[in-house]
PDB file of C-alpha atoms in Angstrom:
ATOM      1  CA  GLN A   2      -0.023  -0.041   0.077  1.00 75.00           C
ATOM      2  CA  VAL A   3       1.149   3.591  -0.764  1.00 85.00           C
ATOM      3  CA  GLN A   4       0.357   6.546   0.981  1.00 93.00           C
ATOM      4  CA  LEU A   5       0.496  10.010  -0.356  1.00 96.00           C
ATOM      5  CA  VAL A   6       0.726  13.427   1.209  1.00 97.00           C
ATOM      6  CA  GLU A   7       0.453  16.506  -1.040  1.00 97.00           C
ATOM      7  CA  SER A   8       1.689  19.950  -0.120  1.00 97.00           C
ATOM      8  CA  GLY A   9       2.248  23.223  -1.524  1.00 98.00           C
ATOM      9  CA  GLY A  10      -1.108  24.669  -1.782  1.00 97.00           C
ATOM     10  CA  GLY A  11      -1.752  28.321  -0.488  1.00 97.00           C
ATOM     11  CA  LEU A  12      -3.478  31.555  -1.578  1.00 98.00           C
ATOM     12  CA  VAL A  13      -1.900  33.199  -4.509  1.00 98.00           C
ATOM     13  CA  GLN A  14      -2.605  36.216  -6.922  1.00 98.00           C
ATOM     14  CA  ALA A  15      -3.604  35.423 -10.693  1.00 98.00           C
ATOM     15  CA  GLY A  16      -0.489  35.143 -12.381  1.00 98.00           C
ATOM     16  CA  ASP A  17       1.689  33.879  -9.378  1.00 98.00           C
ATOM     17  CA  SER A  18       3.012  30.342  -9.689  1.00 98.00           C
ATOM     18  CA  LEU A  19       2.846  27.326  -7.331  1.00 98.00           C
ATOM     19  CA  ARG A  20       4.891  24.334  -6.593  1.00 98.00           C
ATOM     20  CA  LEU A  21       2.817  21.319  -5.519  1.00 98.00           C
ATOM     21  CA  SER A  22       4.453  18.262  -3.926  1.00 98.00           C
ATOM     22  CA  CYS A  23       3.227  14.588  -3.357  1.00 98.00           C
ATOM     23  CA  ALA A  24       5.696  12.497  -1.272  1.00 97.00           C
ATOM     24  CA  ALA A  25       4.484   8.765  -1.328  1.00 95.00           C
ATOM     25  CA  SER A  26       5.655   6.492   1.133  1.00 93.00           C
ATOM     26  CA  GLY A  27       6.405   2.904   0.571  1.00 77.00           C
ATOM     27  CA  ARG A  28       9.767   1.162  -1.836  1.00 71.00           C
ATOM     28  CA  THR A  29       7.519   0.477  -5.381  1.00 86.00           C
ATOM     29  CA  PHE A  30       6.515   4.248  -5.882  1.00 88.00           C
ATOM     30  CA  SER A  31       8.526   3.628  -9.572  1.00 88.00           C
ATOM     31  CA  ASN A  32       5.813   1.327 -10.235  1.00 89.00           C
ATOM     32  CA  TYR A  33       3.008   3.467 -10.835  1.00 92.00           C
ATOM     33  CA  VAL A  34       2.076   6.152 -13.107  1.00 95.00           C
ATOM     34  CA  MET A  35       1.262   9.197 -11.001  1.00 96.00           C
ATOM     35  CA  GLY A  36      -1.573  12.011 -11.789  1.00 97.00           C
ATOM     36  CA  TRP A  37      -2.630  15.147 -10.265  1.00 98.00           C
ATOM     37  CA  PHE A  38      -6.718  15.457 -10.264  1.00 98.00           C
ATOM     38  CA  ARG A  39      -8.631  18.689  -9.007  1.00 98.00           C
ATOM     39  CA  GLN A  40     -12.034  19.626  -7.630  1.00 98.00           C
ATOM     40  CA  ALA A  41     -13.510  23.010  -7.326  1.00 96.00           C
ATOM     41  CA  PRO A  42     -16.455  23.361  -5.199  1.00 91.00           C
ATOM     42  CA  GLY A  43     -19.750  22.396  -6.728  1.00 94.00           C
ATOM     43  CA  LYS A  44     -17.836  20.595  -9.427  1.00 96.00           C
ATOM     44  CA  GLU A  45     -16.371  16.618 -10.036  1.00 95.00           C
ATOM     45  CA  ARG A  46     -12.870  15.888  -9.795  1.00 96.00           C
ATOM     46  CA  GLU A  47     -11.081  16.396 -13.189  1.00 97.00           C
ATOM     47  CA  PHE A  48      -7.791  15.334 -14.342  1.00 98.00           C
ATOM     48  CA  VAL A  49      -4.756  17.881 -14.744  1.00 98.00           C
ATOM     49  CA  ALA A  50      -1.749  15.792 -15.678  1.00 98.00           C
ATOM     50  CA  ALA A  51      -0.302  12.510 -15.392  1.00 97.00           C
ATOM     51  CA  ILE A  52       3.660  10.770 -15.918  1.00 97.00           C
ATOM     52  CA  SER A  53       4.437   7.577 -16.596  1.00 95.00           C
ATOM     53  CA  TRP A  54       6.507   5.631 -14.211  1.00 93.00           C
ATOM     54  CA  ASN A  55       9.687   6.754 -15.173  1.00 92.00           C
ATOM     55  CA  GLY A  56       8.827  10.421 -16.283  1.00 92.00           C
ATOM     56  CA  GLY A  57       9.148   9.705 -19.943  1.00 93.00           C
ATOM     57  CA  ASN A  58       5.713  10.533 -21.254  1.00 95.00           C
ATOM     58  CA  THR A  59       3.705  13.399 -19.220  1.00 96.00           C
ATOM     59  CA  TYR A  60       0.006  14.486 -20.089  1.00 97.00           C
ATOM     60  CA  TYR A  61      -2.108  17.260 -19.069  1.00 97.00           C
ATOM     61  CA  ALA A  62      -5.592  18.396 -19.622  1.00 98.00           C
ATOM     62  CA  ASP A  63      -6.000  21.466 -22.363  1.00 98.00           C
ATOM     63  CA  SER A  64      -6.921  24.061 -19.632  1.00 97.00           C
ATOM     64  CA  VAL A  65      -3.375  23.573 -18.072  1.00 98.00           C
ATOM     65  CA  LYS A  66      -1.321  22.924 -21.013  1.00 98.00           C
ATOM     66  CA  GLY A  67       1.279  25.375 -21.501  1.00 97.00           C
ATOM     67  CA  ARG A  68       1.331  26.443 -18.029  1.00 98.00           C
ATOM     68  CA  PHE A  69       1.584  23.541 -15.790  1.00 98.00           C
ATOM     69  CA  THR A  70       4.475  20.865 -15.496  1.00 98.00           C
ATOM     70  CA  ILE A  71       4.262  17.524 -14.078  1.00 98.00           C
ATOM     71  CA  SER A  72       7.316  15.812 -12.987  1.00 98.00           C
ATOM     72  CA  ARG A  73       8.931  13.166 -10.463  1.00 97.00           C
ATOM     73  CA  SER A  74      11.811  12.218  -8.624  1.00 96.00           C
ATOM     74  CA  ASN A  75      12.070   8.508  -8.461  1.00 93.00           C
ATOM     75  CA  ALA A  76      14.897   8.776  -6.098  1.00 93.00           C
ATOM     76  CA  TRP A  77      12.948  10.880  -3.770  1.00 94.00           C
ATOM     77  CA  ASN A  78       9.388   9.169  -3.959  1.00 95.00           C
ATOM     78  CA  THR A  79       8.135  12.642  -4.806  1.00 96.00           C
ATOM     79  CA  VAL A  80       5.639  13.854  -7.899  1.00 97.00           C
ATOM     80  CA  TYR A  81       5.492  17.745  -8.209  1.00 98.00           C
ATOM     81  CA  LEU A  82       2.870  19.998 -10.270  1.00 98.00           C
ATOM     82  CA  GLN A  83       5.132  23.282 -11.378  1.00 98.00           C
ATOM     83  CA  MET A  84       1.932  25.499 -12.123  1.00 98.00           C
ATOM     84  CA  ASN A  85       2.454  28.931 -13.327  1.00 98.00           C
ATOM     85  CA  SER A  86       0.376  31.856 -14.824  1.00 98.00           C
ATOM     86  CA  LEU A  87      -2.618  30.608 -12.286  1.00 98.00           C
ATOM     87  CA  LYS A  88      -6.237  31.978 -12.778  1.00 98.00           C
ATOM     88  CA  PRO A  89      -8.585  31.849 -10.643  1.00 97.00           C
ATOM     89  CA  GLU A  90     -10.535  29.314 -12.367  1.00 97.00           C
ATOM     90  CA  ASP A  91      -7.772  27.103 -11.288  1.00 98.00           C
ATOM     91  CA  THR A  92      -8.906  27.549  -7.519  1.00 98.00           C
ATOM     92  CA  ALA A  93      -9.549  23.796  -6.545  1.00 98.00           C
ATOM     93  CA  VAL A  94      -8.257  21.070  -4.198  1.00 98.00           C
ATOM     94  CA  TYR A  95      -5.557  19.349  -5.651  1.00 98.00           C
ATOM     95  CA  TYR A  96      -5.073  15.532  -5.302  1.00 98.00           C
ATOM     96  CA  CYS A  97      -2.388  13.095  -6.455  1.00 98.00           C
ATOM     97  CA  ALA A  98      -2.875   9.914  -7.279  1.00 97.00           C
ATOM     98  CA  GLY A  99      -1.426   6.610  -8.333  1.00 95.00           C
ATOM     99  CA  THR A 100      -1.994   3.667 -10.544  1.00 94.00           C
ATOM    100  CA  ARG A 101      -0.777   0.727 -12.155  1.00 89.00           C
ATOM    101  CA  VAL A 102      -2.875   0.103 -14.656  1.00 85.00           C
ATOM    102  CA  GLY A 103      -1.004   2.681 -17.061  1.00 86.00           C
ATOM    103  CA  VAL A 104      -1.726   6.445 -18.008  1.00 87.00           C
ATOM    104  CA  SER A 105      -5.019   7.475 -17.489  1.00 88.00           C
ATOM    105  CA  LEU A 106      -7.315  10.432 -17.569  1.00 91.00           C
ATOM    106  CA  SER A 107     -10.104   8.570 -15.681  1.00 92.00           C
ATOM    107  CA  ALA A 108      -9.897   9.264 -11.771  1.00 93.00           C
ATOM    108  CA  TYR A 109     -11.590   5.866 -11.609  1.00 93.00           C
ATOM    109  CA  GLU A 110      -8.579   4.313 -12.937  1.00 93.00           C
ATOM    110  CA  TYR A 111      -6.341   5.209  -9.814  1.00 95.00           C
ATOM    111  CA  ASP A 112      -5.680   3.177  -6.729  1.00 91.00           C
ATOM    112  CA  PHE A 113      -4.740   5.619  -4.172  1.00 92.00           C
ATOM    113  CA  TRP A 114      -5.055   9.096  -3.296  1.00 96.00           C
ATOM    114  CA  GLY A 115      -3.855  11.877  -1.028  1.00 97.00           C
ATOM    115  CA  GLN A 116      -5.866  13.781   1.158  1.00 97.00           C
ATOM    116  CA  GLY A 117      -5.227  16.713  -1.006  1.00 97.00           C
ATOM    117  CA  THR A 118      -3.855  20.528  -0.770  1.00 98.00           C
ATOM    118  CA  ARG A 119      -6.242  23.729  -1.202  1.00 98.00           C
ATOM    119  CA  VAL A 120      -5.030  26.024  -3.944  1.00 98.00           C
ATOM    120  CA  THR A 121      -6.747  29.351  -4.291  1.00 98.00           C
ATOM    121  CA  VAL A 122      -5.950  31.860  -6.792  1.00 98.00           C
ATOM    122  CA  SER A 123      -7.241  35.433  -6.350  1.00 97.00           C
ATOM    123  CA  SER A 124      -8.059  38.248  -9.344  1.00 94.00           C
TER     124      SER A 124
END
């Protein structure tokens, strides 16, 4: 079982940057595809980004492409989400998640989740 702990959220202004981190416990982190999802108030959880087990392939939602970058360090059991040019519509709770199925944009394919970190972007 892998446990995930997100950090790095906060309150920022539009145009600012934040870097989210997700630290994983366990020795099999490198076996998992990792993803970031977000959920805004009153909305469904949505895919943000995903990264393959070795970091060689990354995938992004159209809404964040060109502004967000996902990366991982298997040595440190950590996945990151660098968020630049933040917009008010990026306001949400951000979750990291892992899956052995393979890269997926569907939250249903992910086996384990962190508790989330809140990002608020003011205009």
